[in-house]
Short mmCIF file of C-alpha atoms and ligand atoms in Angstrom, two decimals:
data_model
loop_
_atom_site.label_atom_id
_atom_site.label_comp_id
_atom_site.label_asym_id
_atom_site.label_seq_id
_atom_site.Cartn_x
_atom_site.Cartn_y
_atom_site.Cartn_z
CA MET A 1 0.00 0.00 0.00
CA THR A 2 1.37 3.41 -0.85
CA ASP A 3 1.28 6.60 1.17
CA ASN A 4 1.65 9.60 -1.06
CA GLY A 5 0.98 12.23 1.52
CA GLU A 6 -2.13 13.36 -0.31
CA CYS A 7 -1.12 17.01 -0.38
CA MET A 8 -2.63 17.89 2.98
CA HIS A 9 -0.66 21.08 3.40
CA HIS A 10 -2.40 23.78 5.35
CA GLY A 11 0.01 26.43 6.58
CA PRO A 12 2.16 26.45 9.70
CA ALA A 13 2.62 23.10 11.42
CA ASP A 14 3.23 24.32 14.94
CA ASN A 15 2.28 26.78 17.67
CA THR A 16 5.54 28.70 17.66
CA GLY A 17 4.06 31.55 15.67
CA GLY A 18 6.89 31.08 13.20
CA ALA A 19 9.54 32.18 15.73
CA PHE A 20 12.36 29.69 15.96
CA ALA A 21 15.23 29.82 18.44
CA ASN A 22 17.72 29.01 15.70
CA GLU A 23 18.11 27.43 12.27
CA THR A 24 18.28 23.90 13.65
CA MET A 25 14.91 24.38 15.33
CA ARG A 26 13.44 25.83 12.15
CA LEU A 27 14.65 22.83 10.14
CA LEU A 28 13.19 20.40 12.66
CA ILE A 29 9.81 22.10 12.93
CA GLU A 30 9.37 23.10 9.31
CA ARG A 31 10.57 19.81 7.80
CA SER A 32 8.42 17.82 5.44
CA SER A 33 8.79 14.69 3.35
CA CYS A 34 9.87 15.26 -0.22
CA ARG A 35 8.74 13.00 -3.07
CA SER A 36 10.02 14.79 -6.15
CA PHE A 37 13.69 15.20 -6.91
CA LEU A 38 15.84 17.12 -9.36
CA ASP A 39 17.98 15.05 -11.69
CA LYS A 40 21.06 16.24 -9.84
CA PRO A 41 23.61 13.97 -8.16
CA ILE A 42 24.50 14.38 -4.51
CA PRO A 43 28.25 15.11 -4.29
CA PRO A 44 30.33 12.47 -2.45
CA ASP A 45 31.50 14.96 0.20
CA VAL A 46 27.85 15.74 1.03
CA MET A 47 27.04 12.03 1.26
CA GLU A 48 30.07 11.53 3.50
CA GLN A 49 28.78 14.18 5.93
CA LEU A 50 25.34 12.58 5.99
CA PHE A 51 26.87 9.20 6.73
CA GLN A 52 29.03 10.71 9.47
CA ALA A 53 25.80 12.03 11.01
CA GLY A 54 24.33 8.49 10.82
CA VAL A 55 27.39 6.76 12.21
CA HIS A 56 27.51 9.13 15.18
CA ALA A 57 23.89 8.56 16.21
CA ALA A 58 23.02 7.29 19.68
CA THR A 59 22.89 3.48 19.76
CA GLY A 60 22.23 1.00 22.57
CA GLY A 61 25.53 0.13 24.28
CA ASN A 62 27.33 1.85 21.36
CA LEU A 63 27.02 -1.49 19.52
CA GLN A 64 25.83 0.04 16.20
CA PRO A 65 23.93 -3.05 15.01
CA PHE A 66 22.88 -1.55 11.70
CA SER A 67 24.04 -1.20 8.10
CA ILE A 68 23.06 1.13 5.31
CA ILE A 69 22.97 0.01 1.67
CA LYS A 70 23.54 3.00 -0.61
CA VAL A 71 21.84 2.64 -4.01
CA GLU A 72 22.75 5.03 -6.81
CA ASP A 73 22.28 2.67 -9.75
CA LYS A 74 19.31 4.03 -11.71
CA ALA A 75 18.08 0.60 -12.79
CA VAL A 76 18.16 -0.72 -9.24
CA SER A 77 16.38 2.39 -7.94
CA ALA A 78 13.74 1.98 -10.65
CA GLU A 79 13.26 -1.64 -9.60
CA LEU A 80 12.88 -0.54 -5.98
CA GLY A 81 10.27 2.00 -7.14
CA GLU A 82 8.35 -0.64 -9.05
CA LYS A 83 8.45 -3.25 -6.32
CA CYS A 84 7.58 -0.79 -3.57
CA HIS A 85 4.72 0.50 -5.78
CA GLN A 86 6.01 4.07 -5.62
CA LYS A 87 7.60 5.22 -8.86
CA PHE A 88 9.25 8.39 -7.53
CA ILE A 89 11.76 6.15 -5.70
CA GLY A 90 13.34 5.56 -9.11
CA GLU A 91 13.89 9.30 -9.53
CA ALA A 92 15.82 9.78 -6.29
CA PRO A 93 19.55 10.06 -7.04
CA VAL A 94 20.30 8.14 -3.85
CA ASN A 95 18.26 5.53 -2.02
CA LEU A 96 19.40 4.26 1.35
CA ILE A 97 18.22 0.95 2.75
CA PHE A 98 18.55 0.91 6.53
CA CYS A 99 19.00 -2.57 7.95
CA ILE A 100 19.31 -4.06 11.40
CA ASP A 101 22.69 -5.80 11.27
CA TRP A 102 23.71 -8.33 13.85
CA HIS A 103 25.88 -10.17 11.30
CA ARG A 104 28.84 -7.80 11.78
CA ASN A 105 28.75 -8.08 15.57
CA ARG A 106 28.38 -11.87 15.26
CA ARG A 107 31.54 -12.03 13.14
CA TRP A 108 33.36 -9.81 15.61
CA ALA A 109 32.33 -12.06 18.49
CA GLU A 110 33.38 -15.18 16.58
CA LEU A 111 36.75 -13.72 15.65
CA GLU A 112 37.33 -12.62 19.23
CA LYS A 113 36.13 -15.92 20.73
CA ALA A 114 33.28 -14.20 22.57
CA PRO A 115 29.88 -15.78 23.34
CA TYR A 116 27.06 -14.54 21.12
CA SER A 117 23.28 -15.00 21.02
CA ALA A 118 21.98 -11.60 19.87
CA GLN A 119 19.92 -12.97 16.96
CA ASN A 120 17.96 -15.08 19.40
CA SER A 121 17.21 -12.19 21.70
CA PHE A 122 14.15 -10.02 21.37
CA ARG A 123 15.91 -7.49 23.57
CA HIS A 124 18.70 -7.10 21.00
CA PHE A 125 16.25 -7.00 18.08
CA TRP A 126 14.15 -4.35 19.75
CA ILE A 127 17.12 -2.11 20.57
CA ALA A 128 18.61 -2.61 17.09
CA PHE A 129 15.28 -1.55 15.56
CA GLN A 130 15.49 1.68 17.52
CA ASP A 131 19.17 2.12 16.70
CA VAL A 132 18.65 1.84 12.96
CA ILE A 133 15.77 4.32 12.95
CA ILE A 134 17.67 6.81 15.08
CA ALA A 135 20.62 6.63 12.63
CA ALA A 136 18.20 7.07 9.72
CA GLN A 137 16.63 10.11 11.34
CA ASN A 138 20.06 11.65 11.99
CA ILE A 139 20.74 11.30 8.26
CA CYS A 140 17.33 12.68 7.41
CA THR A 141 17.87 15.78 9.53
CA ALA A 142 21.42 16.16 8.20
CA ALA A 143 19.99 15.96 4.68
CA ASP A 144 17.57 18.80 5.45
CA ALA A 145 20.49 20.82 6.82
CA MET A 146 22.41 20.26 3.57
CA GLY A 147 19.52 21.47 1.40
CA LEU A 148 18.38 17.99 0.43
CA GLY A 149 14.92 16.46 0.68
CA SER A 150 14.02 12.95 1.78
CA VAL A 151 11.17 10.56 2.37
CA TYR A 152 11.00 7.27 4.22
CA ILE A 153 9.48 4.30 2.41
CA GLY A 154 7.96 1.64 4.60
CA THR A 155 6.72 -0.64 1.83
CA ILE A 156 10.06 -2.44 1.50
CA MET A 157 8.64 -4.74 4.15
CA ASP A 158 5.76 -5.84 1.91
CA LEU A 159 5.79 -9.59 2.16
CA GLY A 160 6.12 -10.43 -1.51
CA TYR A 161 9.18 -8.26 -1.79
CA PHE A 162 11.05 -8.77 1.43
CA GLY A 163 12.87 -11.91 0.27
CA ASP A 164 13.75 -10.23 -3.05
CA ILE A 165 15.36 -7.33 -1.19
CA ARG A 166 17.50 -9.71 0.80
CA LYS A 167 18.60 -11.47 -2.43
CA MET A 168 18.96 -8.28 -4.47
CA PHE A 169 21.37 -6.74 -1.98
CA GLU A 170 22.95 -10.03 -0.85
CA LEU A 171 22.04 -9.44 2.77
CA PRO A 172 23.59 -12.14 4.97
CA ASP A 173 21.92 -13.86 7.91
CA GLY A 174 21.32 -11.39 10.72
CA VAL A 175 20.71 -8.45 8.37
CA PHE A 176 17.12 -7.29 8.24
CA PRO A 177 15.93 -4.41 6.02
CA VAL A 178 13.78 -1.98 7.98
CA VAL A 179 13.16 1.16 5.97
CA LEU A 180 14.20 2.90 2.78
CA LEU A 181 15.09 6.59 2.58
CA CYS A 182 14.92 8.40 -0.77
CA LEU A 183 17.29 11.35 -0.94
CA GLY A 184 17.83 14.13 -3.44
CA TYR A 185 17.64 17.83 -4.17
CA PRO A 186 13.95 18.73 -4.02
CA LYS A 187 12.12 19.74 -7.17
CA MET A 188 9.68 21.37 -4.84
CA ARG A 189 9.55 21.31 -1.08
CA PRO A 190 6.08 20.55 0.25
CA LYS A 191 4.69 22.72 3.02
CA PRO A 192 4.88 21.12 6.47
CA ARG A 193 1.86 18.95 7.21
CA LYS A 194 -0.40 19.67 10.11
CA LYS A 195 0.32 17.66 13.25
CA LEU A 196 -1.47 16.98 16.51
CA PRO A 197 -0.66 19.67 19.10
CA VAL A 198 1.98 19.20 21.77
CA ASP A 199 -0.58 19.03 24.59
CA ILE A 200 -2.19 15.96 23.00
CA ILE A 201 1.10 14.16 22.47
CA VAL A 202 2.93 15.18 25.66
CA HIS A 203 1.61 14.07 29.06
CA ASN A 204 2.81 15.74 32.22
CA GLU A 205 4.07 13.20 34.73
CA LYS A 206 1.31 10.67 33.96
CA TYR A 207 -0.72 9.60 30.93
CA ASN A 208 -3.58 12.04 30.74
CA ASP A 209 -6.33 10.94 28.36
CA PRO A 210 -8.04 13.99 26.86
CA SER A 211 -11.82 14.25 26.87
CA ASP A 212 -13.61 12.97 23.75
CA SER A 213 -14.32 16.50 22.62
CA LYS A 214 -10.71 17.64 23.10
CA LEU A 215 -9.46 14.60 21.21
CA LEU A 216 -11.91 15.07 18.34
CA GLU A 217 -11.08 18.74 18.16
CA ALA A 218 -7.34 18.00 17.93
CA PHE A 219 -7.93 15.56 15.06
CA SER A 220 -10.27 17.92 13.25
CA ARG A 221 -7.66 20.68 13.45
CA LYS A 222 -5.11 18.26 12.04
CA TYR A 223 -7.43 17.27 9.22
CA PRO A 224 -9.65 20.29 8.56
CA ASP A 225 -12.18 19.74 5.80
CA ARG A 226 -11.10 16.18 5.17
CA LYS A 227 -14.34 14.75 3.84
CA PHE A 228 -14.46 11.91 1.36
CA GLU A 229 -17.30 11.64 -1.09
CA ILE A 230 -19.64 8.72 -0.80
CA ASN A 231 -19.69 6.31 -3.72
CA ASP A 232 -20.77 2.69 -4.09
CA GLU A 233 -17.25 1.33 -4.25
CA ARG A 234 -16.11 3.08 -1.06
CA ILE A 235 -19.26 2.14 0.82
CA GLY A 236 -18.86 -1.47 -0.29
CA TYR A 237 -15.27 -1.58 0.97
CA ILE A 238 -15.95 0.12 4.29
CA GLU A 239 -18.92 -2.09 4.96
CA LYS A 240 -16.88 -5.22 4.26
CA VAL A 241 -13.98 -4.05 6.43
CA CYS A 242 -16.30 -3.13 9.35
CA ARG A 243 -18.17 -6.44 9.09
CA ARG A 244 -14.98 -8.48 9.07
CA VAL A 245 -13.37 -6.67 12.00
CA HIS A 246 -16.29 -5.84 14.31
CA GLY A 247 -19.34 -7.70 12.91
CA ASP A 248 -22.65 -6.73 11.28
CA GLY A 249 -23.83 -4.42 14.09
CA PHE A 250 -20.79 -2.20 13.82
CA ALA A 251 -20.99 -2.12 10.00
CA LEU A 252 -24.52 -0.73 10.34
CA LYS A 253 -23.37 1.91 12.84
CA CYS A 254 -20.54 3.01 10.54
CA LEU A 255 -22.82 3.25 7.49
CA ASP A 256 -25.41 5.18 9.54
CA GLU A 257 -22.73 7.66 10.59
CA ILE A 258 -21.66 8.12 6.98
CA LYS A 259 -25.28 8.65 5.89
CA LYS A 260 -25.93 11.10 8.73
CA ARG A 261 -22.87 13.22 7.85
CA GLY A 262 -23.20 12.86 4.09
CA HIS A 263 -19.51 12.00 3.75
CA ILE A 264 -16.82 9.54 4.83
CA ASN A 265 -14.72 11.06 7.61
CA MET A 266 -10.94 10.92 7.94
CA ALA A 267 -10.78 8.10 10.49
CA GLN A 268 -13.18 6.02 8.40
CA TYR A 269 -11.07 6.74 5.35
CA TYR A 270 -7.76 5.86 7.04
CA PHE A 271 -8.82 2.65 8.73
CA GLY A 272 -11.62 1.59 6.39
CA LEU A 273 -10.19 2.43 2.98
CA HIS A 274 -6.48 3.17 3.19
CA TYR A 275 -4.84 1.14 5.97
CA MET A 276 -7.70 -1.33 5.86
CA ALA A 277 -8.34 -2.66 9.36
CA ASP A 278 -9.15 -6.15 8.07
CA GLU A 279 -6.02 -6.47 5.91
CA MET A 280 -3.46 -4.93 8.25
CA PRO A 281 -3.11 -7.90 10.63
CA GLU A 282 -2.96 -10.33 7.69
CA GLY A 283 0.34 -12.11 7.28
CA ASN A 284 1.49 -11.68 10.89
CA GLU A 285 2.72 -15.30 10.92
CA LYS A 286 4.43 -14.78 7.58
CA PHE A 287 6.37 -11.88 9.05
CA VAL A 288 7.64 -14.25 11.71
CA LYS A 289 8.78 -16.60 8.89
CA VAL A 290 10.47 -13.70 7.09
CA THR A 291 12.26 -12.76 10.33
CA GLU A 292 13.34 -16.37 10.76
CA ASP A 293 14.58 -16.52 7.14
CA ALA A 294 16.72 -13.47 7.88
CA GLY A 295 18.49 -15.45 10.60
CA PHE A 296 16.59 -14.38 13.72
CA GLY A 297 15.01 -16.72 16.23
CA TRP A 298 13.91 -14.56 19.19
CA PHE A 299 10.26 -15.63 18.88
CA ARG A 300 11.22 -19.25 19.61
CA GLU A 301 12.26 -20.75 22.89
CA TYR A 302 16.05 -20.62 22.91
CA ARG A 303 18.21 -23.36 24.33
CA PHE A 304 21.88 -22.91 25.08
CA LYS A 305 24.10 -25.63 23.68
CA GLY A 306 25.67 -26.36 27.06
CA ASP A 307 22.40 -26.78 29.00
C1 FMN B 1 8.19 4.52 8.88
C2 FMN B 1 7.69 5.41 7.78
C3 FMN B 1 7.26 4.85 6.59
C4 FMN B 1 6.83 5.68 5.55
N1 FMN B 1 6.47 5.13 4.35
C5 FMN B 1 6.15 5.93 3.34
C6 FMN B 1 5.90 5.37 2.05
O1 FMN B 1 5.96 4.16 1.85
N2 FMN B 1 5.59 6.23 1.05
C7 FMN B 1 5.54 7.59 1.23
O2 FMN B 1 5.28 8.30 0.26
N3 FMN B 1 5.76 8.14 2.44
C8 FMN B 1 6.07 7.35 3.48
N4 FMN B 1 6.38 7.90 4.69
C9 FMN B 1 6.31 9.36 4.88
C10 FMN B 1 5.02 9.72 5.59
O3 FMN B 1 3.94 9.60 4.71
C11 FMN B 1 5.14 11.17 6.11
O4 FMN B 1 6.18 11.25 7.04
C12 FMN B 1 3.83 11.60 6.75
O5 FMN B 1 2.80 11.67 5.79
C13 FMN B 1 3.96 12.97 7.43
O6 FMN B 1 4.37 13.93 6.49
P1 FMN B 1 5.71 14.75 6.72
O7 FMN B 1 6.86 13.78 6.78
O8 FMN B 1 5.82 15.66 5.53
O9 FMN B 1 5.54 15.47 8.02
C14 FMN B 1 6.79 7.08 5.73
C15 FMN B 1 7.23 7.64 6.95
C16 FMN B 1 7.69 6.81 7.95
C17 FMN B 1 8.18 7.43 9.23
#
C-alpha cells in the first residue's frame, strides 16, 4: 500500500508563531517529506557528511547493530520503485536501505572468541530496531540541513518483496531491512503537514487521556475539511472491512454515521479504505517466517548448547 501524503498542506505546522530559536529548530519544525527530486547527483562529500551524522547517532551500548545500503544505480532504484509500488523512488539520485545488522557483531564475536546469542534475543532485536531508525533520522535531519529532501518508504517490508530485497542486496543472515530513505535535491519542497498539538502528544508526569471533545477537536484541526465523497465502491469496501473486523452491528453503525454526515470522515477513510483494518493484521505469521529466514530466532524458545 502506498502513502503519497495526499497534499494535505495547510500552513504552519506548529504553535511557535513562526519564531524559531535558531536554524536547527526551524529545520526540525518546518521539515516535510519530499517526493520529487531534481535530476542532480548528490556530491560524495555531502554524502560523507550525511553518513558521518548516521554513524555518530546514539545506539544501545554503542554497539551500532545496523548497516546502510547506498543505491545510486538508476536501474536498481527503478526496480525498488516498481516493487515498492512508488515510482518516484526511481527518480531519487540516492536511495538508502537501513537494515538491522547483527551479522557484523556476530563475526566480531566469533573472531574474538566471545559468546554470542543476539539474533535469538528479542531485547537485541528491539534495541537494534530503535538504533537503525535513530541513525536514519540523523541522516534525514542532516539531509535537510544540507539542502536535500528525503522521504522514508515503509513498503520495502511488503511480504512479496522482502525476500527479493535480501537477495537483491545479498544481505547475509542477521541483516534485516527496515526502511528505505529516498534522498535528493527537491524539485519542490512541500509545506509542512499539520500535526497533533503538543498538549495531546505530551503528558505531564502521567498519561492524561483527553476528553472525547478535546481529542476530536485535535484531530479535526489536524485534518480540517477532510471529507471523502460517498460512492458505491467506497461504501462497499468500508462495509466489508467493518463487518470483518467488528461484525454486522458495527458495520450498520458506521454506514449510519456516513449517511448522517453525508460523507466519509478521515478516520473512516484511514482505517476503512487506506490502511484497511481487516487487511493490516494479515500475514502476521508470515512476518515471523520472514524474520526467521533473515536469521533471527527470538520468537522461539532458545536453548543454550551447554544446558
Ligand atoms: C516509517 C515510515 C514509513 C513511511 N512510508 C512511506 C511510504 O511508503 N511512502 C511515502 O510516500 N511516504 C512514506 N512515509 C512518509 C510519511 O507519509 C510522512 O512522514 C507523513 O505523511 C507525514 O508527512 P511529513 O513527513 O511531511 O511530516 C513514511 C514515513 C515513515 C516514518
